[in-house]
Coordinates of N, CA and C in Angstrom, one line a residue:
X1 N 21.2 -52.9 -26.2 CA 22.0 -54.1 -25.9 C 23.5 -53.7 -25.8
X2 N 24.2 -54.3 -25.0 CA 25.6 -54.0 -24.8 C 26.4 -54.4 -26.1
X3 N 27.3 -53.6 -26.5 CA 28.1 -53.8 -27.7 C 29.0 -55.0 -27.5
X4 N 29.5 -55.2 -26.3 CA 30.4 -56.4 -26.1 C 29.7 -57.7 -26.2
X5 N 28.4 -57.8 -25.8 CA 27.7 -59.0 -26.0 C 27.5 -59.3 -27.5
X6 N 27.4 -58.3 -28.3 CA 27.2 -58.5 -29.7 C 28.5 -58.9 -30.4
X7 N 29.6 -58.2 -30.0 CA 30.9 -58.4 -30.6 C 31.6 -59.7 -30.2
X8 N 31.4 -60.2 -29.0 CA 32.1 -61.3 -28.5 C 31.8 -62.6 -29.3
X9 N 30.6 -63.0 -29.7 CA 30.4 -64.1 -30.5 C 31.2 -64.0 -31.9
X10 N 31.2 -62.8 -32.4 CA 31.9 -62.6 -33.7 C 33.4 -62.8 -33.5
X11 N 34.0 -62.4 -32.4 CA 35.4 -62.6 -32.1 C 35.7 -64.0 -31.9
X12 N 34.9 -64.8 -31.2 CA 35.1 -66.2 -31.0 C 35.0 -66.9 -32.4
X13 N 34.0 -66.5 -33.2 CA 33.9 -67.2 -34.5 C 35.1 -66.9 -35.4
X14 N 35.6 -65.7 -35.4 CA 36.8 -65.3 -36.2 C 38.0 -66.1 -35.7
X15 N 38.1 -66.3 -34.4 CA 39.2 -67.0 -33.8 C 39.1 -68.5 -34.2
X16 N 37.9 -69.0 -34.2 CA 37.8 -70.4 -34.6 C 38.1 -70.7 -36.0
X17 N 37.8 -69.7 -36.9 CA 38.1 -69.9 -38.3 C 39.5 -69.8 -38.7
X18 N 40.3 -69.2 -37.8 CA 41.7 -69.0 -38.1 C 42.6 -70.2 -37.8
X19 N 42.0 -71.3 -37.4 CA 42.7 -72.6 -37.3 C 43.0 -73.0 -35.9
X20 N 42.5 -72.4 -34.9 CA 42.7 -72.8 -33.5 C 43.7 -72.0 -32.8
X21 N 44.7 -71.4 -33.5 CA 45.7 -70.6 -32.8 C 45.1 -69.4 -32.1
X22 N 44.0 -68.8 -32.7 CA 43.3 -67.7 -32.1 C 42.6 -68.1 -30.9
X23 N 42.1 -69.3 -30.9 CA 41.4 -69.8 -29.7 C 42.3 -70.0 -28.5
X24 N 43.6 -70.4 -28.8 CA 44.6 -70.6 -27.8 C 45.0 -69.3 -27.2
X25 N 45.1 -68.2 -28.1 CA 45.4 -66.9 -27.6 C 44.3 -66.3 -26.8
X26 N 43.0 -66.6 -27.2 CA 41.9 -66.1 -26.4 C 41.8 -66.8 -25.0
X27 N 42.1 -68.1 -25.0 CA 42.2 -68.9 -23.8 C 43.3 -68.4 -22.9
X28 N 44.4 -68.0 -23.5 CA 45.5 -67.5 -22.7 C 45.1 -66.1 -22.0
X29 N 44.4 -65.3 -22.8 CA 44.0 -64.0 -22.3 C 43.0 -64.2 -21.1
X30 N 42.1 -65.2 -21.3 CA 41.1 -65.4 -20.2 C 41.8 -66.0 -19.0
X31 N 42.8 -66.8 -19.2 CA 43.6 -67.3 -18.0 C 44.3 -66.2 -17.2
X32 N 44.9 -65.3 -18.0 CA 45.6 -64.2 -17.3 C 44.6 -63.2 -16.6
X33 N 43.5 -62.9 -17.3 CA 42.5 -62.0 -16.7 C 41.9 -62.6 -15.5
X34 N 41.5 -63.9 -15.6 CA 40.8 -64.5 -14.4 C 41.7 -64.7 -13.2
X35 N 42.9 -65.1 -13.5 CA 43.9 -65.3 -12.4 C 44.3 -63.9 -11.7
X36 N 44.4 -62.9 -12.5 CA 44.7 -61.6 -12.0 C 43.6 -61.0 -11.1
X37 N 42.3 -61.2 -11.6 CA 41.2 -60.7 -10.8 C 41.1 -61.5 -9.5
X38 N 41.3 -62.8 -9.6 CA 41.3 -63.7 -8.4 C 42.4 -63.3 -7.4
X39 N 43.6 -63.0 -7.9 CA 44.7 -62.6 -7.1 C 44.4 -61.3 -6.4
X40 N 43.8 -60.3 -7.2 CA 43.5 -59.0 -6.6 C 42.5 -59.1 -5.5
X41 N 41.5 -60.0 -5.6 CA 40.6 -60.2 -4.5 C 41.2 -60.8 -3.3
X42 N 42.1 -61.8 -3.6 CA 42.7 -62.5 -2.5 C 43.7 -61.6 -1.7
X43 N 44.5 -60.8 -2.5 CA 45.4 -59.9 -1.8 C 44.6 -58.8 -1.0
X44 N 43.5 -58.4 -1.5 CA 42.7 -57.4 -0.8 C 42.3 -57.9 0.5
X45 N 41.8 -59.1 0.6 CA 41.3 -59.7 1.8 C 42.4 -60.1 2.8
X46 N 43.5 -60.7 2.2 CA 44.6 -61.1 3.1 C 45.4 -59.9 3.5
X47 N 45.6 -58.9 2.7 CA 46.3 -57.8 3.1 C 45.6 -57.0 4.2
X48 N 44.3 -56.9 4.1 CA 43.6 -56.2 5.2 C 43.6 -56.9 6.5
X49 N 43.5 -58.3 6.4 CA 43.6 -59.1 7.6 C 45.0 -59.0 8.2
X50 N 46.0 -59.0 7.3 CA 47.4 -59.0 7.8 C 47.7 -57.7 8.5
X51 N 47.2 -56.6 7.9 CA 47.5 -55.3 8.6 C 46.7 -55.2 9.9
X52 N 45.5 -55.8 10.0 CA 44.8 -55.8 11.3 C 45.5 -56.6 12.3
X53 N 46.1 -57.8 11.9 CA 46.8 -58.6 12.8 C 48.1 -58.0 13.3
X54 N 48.8 -57.3 12.3 CA 50.1 -56.7 12.7 C 49.9 -55.5 13.6
X55 N 48.7 -54.8 13.5 CA 48.5 -53.7 14.4 C 48.4 -54.1 15.8
X56 N 47.9 -55.3 16.0 CA 47.9 -55.8 17.4 C 49.1 -56.5 17.9
X57 N 49.7 -57.3 16.9 CA 50.9 -58.1 17.3 C 51.9 -57.9 16.1
X58 N 52.9 -56.9 16.3 CA 53.8 -56.7 15.2 C 54.7 -57.8 14.8
X59 N 54.9 -58.8 15.7 CA 55.8 -59.9 15.4 C 55.2 -60.9 14.4
X60 N 54.0 -60.6 13.9 CA 53.3 -61.5 12.9 C 53.7 -61.0 11.5
X61 N 54.6 -60.1 11.4 CA 54.9 -59.5 10.0 C 55.3 -60.6 9.0
X62 N 56.2 -61.4 9.4 CA 56.7 -62.4 8.5 C 55.7 -63.4 8.0
X63 N 54.9 -63.9 9.0 CA 53.8 -64.8 8.6 C 52.8 -64.2 7.7
X64 N 52.4 -62.9 8.0 CA 51.4 -62.2 7.2 C 51.9 -62.0 5.8
X65 N 53.2 -61.6 5.6 CA 53.7 -61.4 4.3 C 53.7 -62.7 3.5
X66 N 54.0 -63.8 4.1 CA 54.0 -65.1 3.4 C 52.6 -65.4 2.9
X67 N 51.6 -65.1 3.7 CA 50.2 -65.4 3.2 C 49.8 -64.5 2.1
X68 N 50.2 -63.2 2.2 CA 49.9 -62.3 1.1 C 50.7 -62.7 -0.2
X69 N 51.9 -63.2 0.0 CA 52.7 -63.7 -1.2 C 52.0 -64.9 -1.8
X70 N 51.5 -65.8 -1.0 CA 50.8 -66.9 -1.6 C 49.5 -66.5 -2.4
X71 N 48.9 -65.4 -1.9 CA 47.7 -64.9 -2.7 C 48.2 -64.3 -4.0
X72 N 49.4 -63.7 -4.0 CA 49.9 -63.1 -5.3 C 50.3 -64.2 -6.3
X73 N 50.6 -65.4 -5.7 CA 51.0 -66.5 -6.6 C 49.9 -67.0 -7.5
X74 N 48.7 -66.7 -7.2 CA 47.6 -67.0 -8.1 C 47.8 -66.4 -9.5
X75 N 48.2 -65.2 -9.5 CA 48.4 -64.5 -10.8 C 49.6 -65.1 -11.6
X76 N 50.6 -65.5 -10.9 CA 51.7 -66.2 -11.5 C 51.3 -67.5 -12.1
X77 N 50.4 -68.3 -11.5 CA 50.0 -69.5 -12.0 C 49.2 -69.3 -13.3
X78 N 48.4 -68.2 -13.4 CA 47.6 -67.9 -14.6 C 48.6 -67.5 -15.7
X79 N 49.7 -66.8 -15.4 CA 50.6 -66.4 -16.4 C 51.3 -67.6 -16.9
X80 N 51.6 -68.6 -16.1 CA 52.3 -69.8 -16.6 C 51.4 -70.6 -17.5
X81 N 50.1 -70.7 -17.1 CA 49.1 -71.4 -18.0 C 49.0 -70.7 -19.3
X82 N 49.0 -69.3 -19.3 CA 49.0 -68.6 -20.6 C 50.2 -68.8 -21.4
X83 N 51.4 -68.9 -20.8 CA 52.6 -69.2 -21.6 C 52.5 -70.6 -22.2
X84 N 52.0 -71.5 -21.5 CA 51.9 -72.9 -22.0 C 50.9 -72.9 -23.2
X85 N 49.8 -72.2 -23.1 CA 48.8 -72.1 -24.1 C 49.3 -71.4 -25.4
X86 N 50.0 -70.3 -25.2 CA 50.6 -69.6 -26.3 C 51.7 -70.5 -27.0
X87 N 52.4 -71.3 -26.3 CA 53.4 -72.2 -26.9 C 52.7 -73.3 -27.7
X88 N 51.5 -73.6 -27.4 CA 50.8 -74.6 -28.2 C 50.1 -74.0 -29.4
X89 N 50.0 -72.7 -29.5 CA 49.2 -72.1 -30.6 C 49.9 -72.2 -31.9

């Protein structure tokens, strides 16, 4: 059995016993990890599509970079949520 599957309930239990501050930190970590993975997937797809579009029509550079920048914004939103959660811990 995977060691992470065994250790994760113990980590959650230890965080719950510490008064809730640990749960907020765990939630902040999950927010950052989830949003970063989501942003990475979004940038991978939009970046590839932007390069393909720019190879045919170079004047689309500005529009393509805006769309890639919006995909990167997902990670920033997760960071903001994490900062709010840490502030409440």
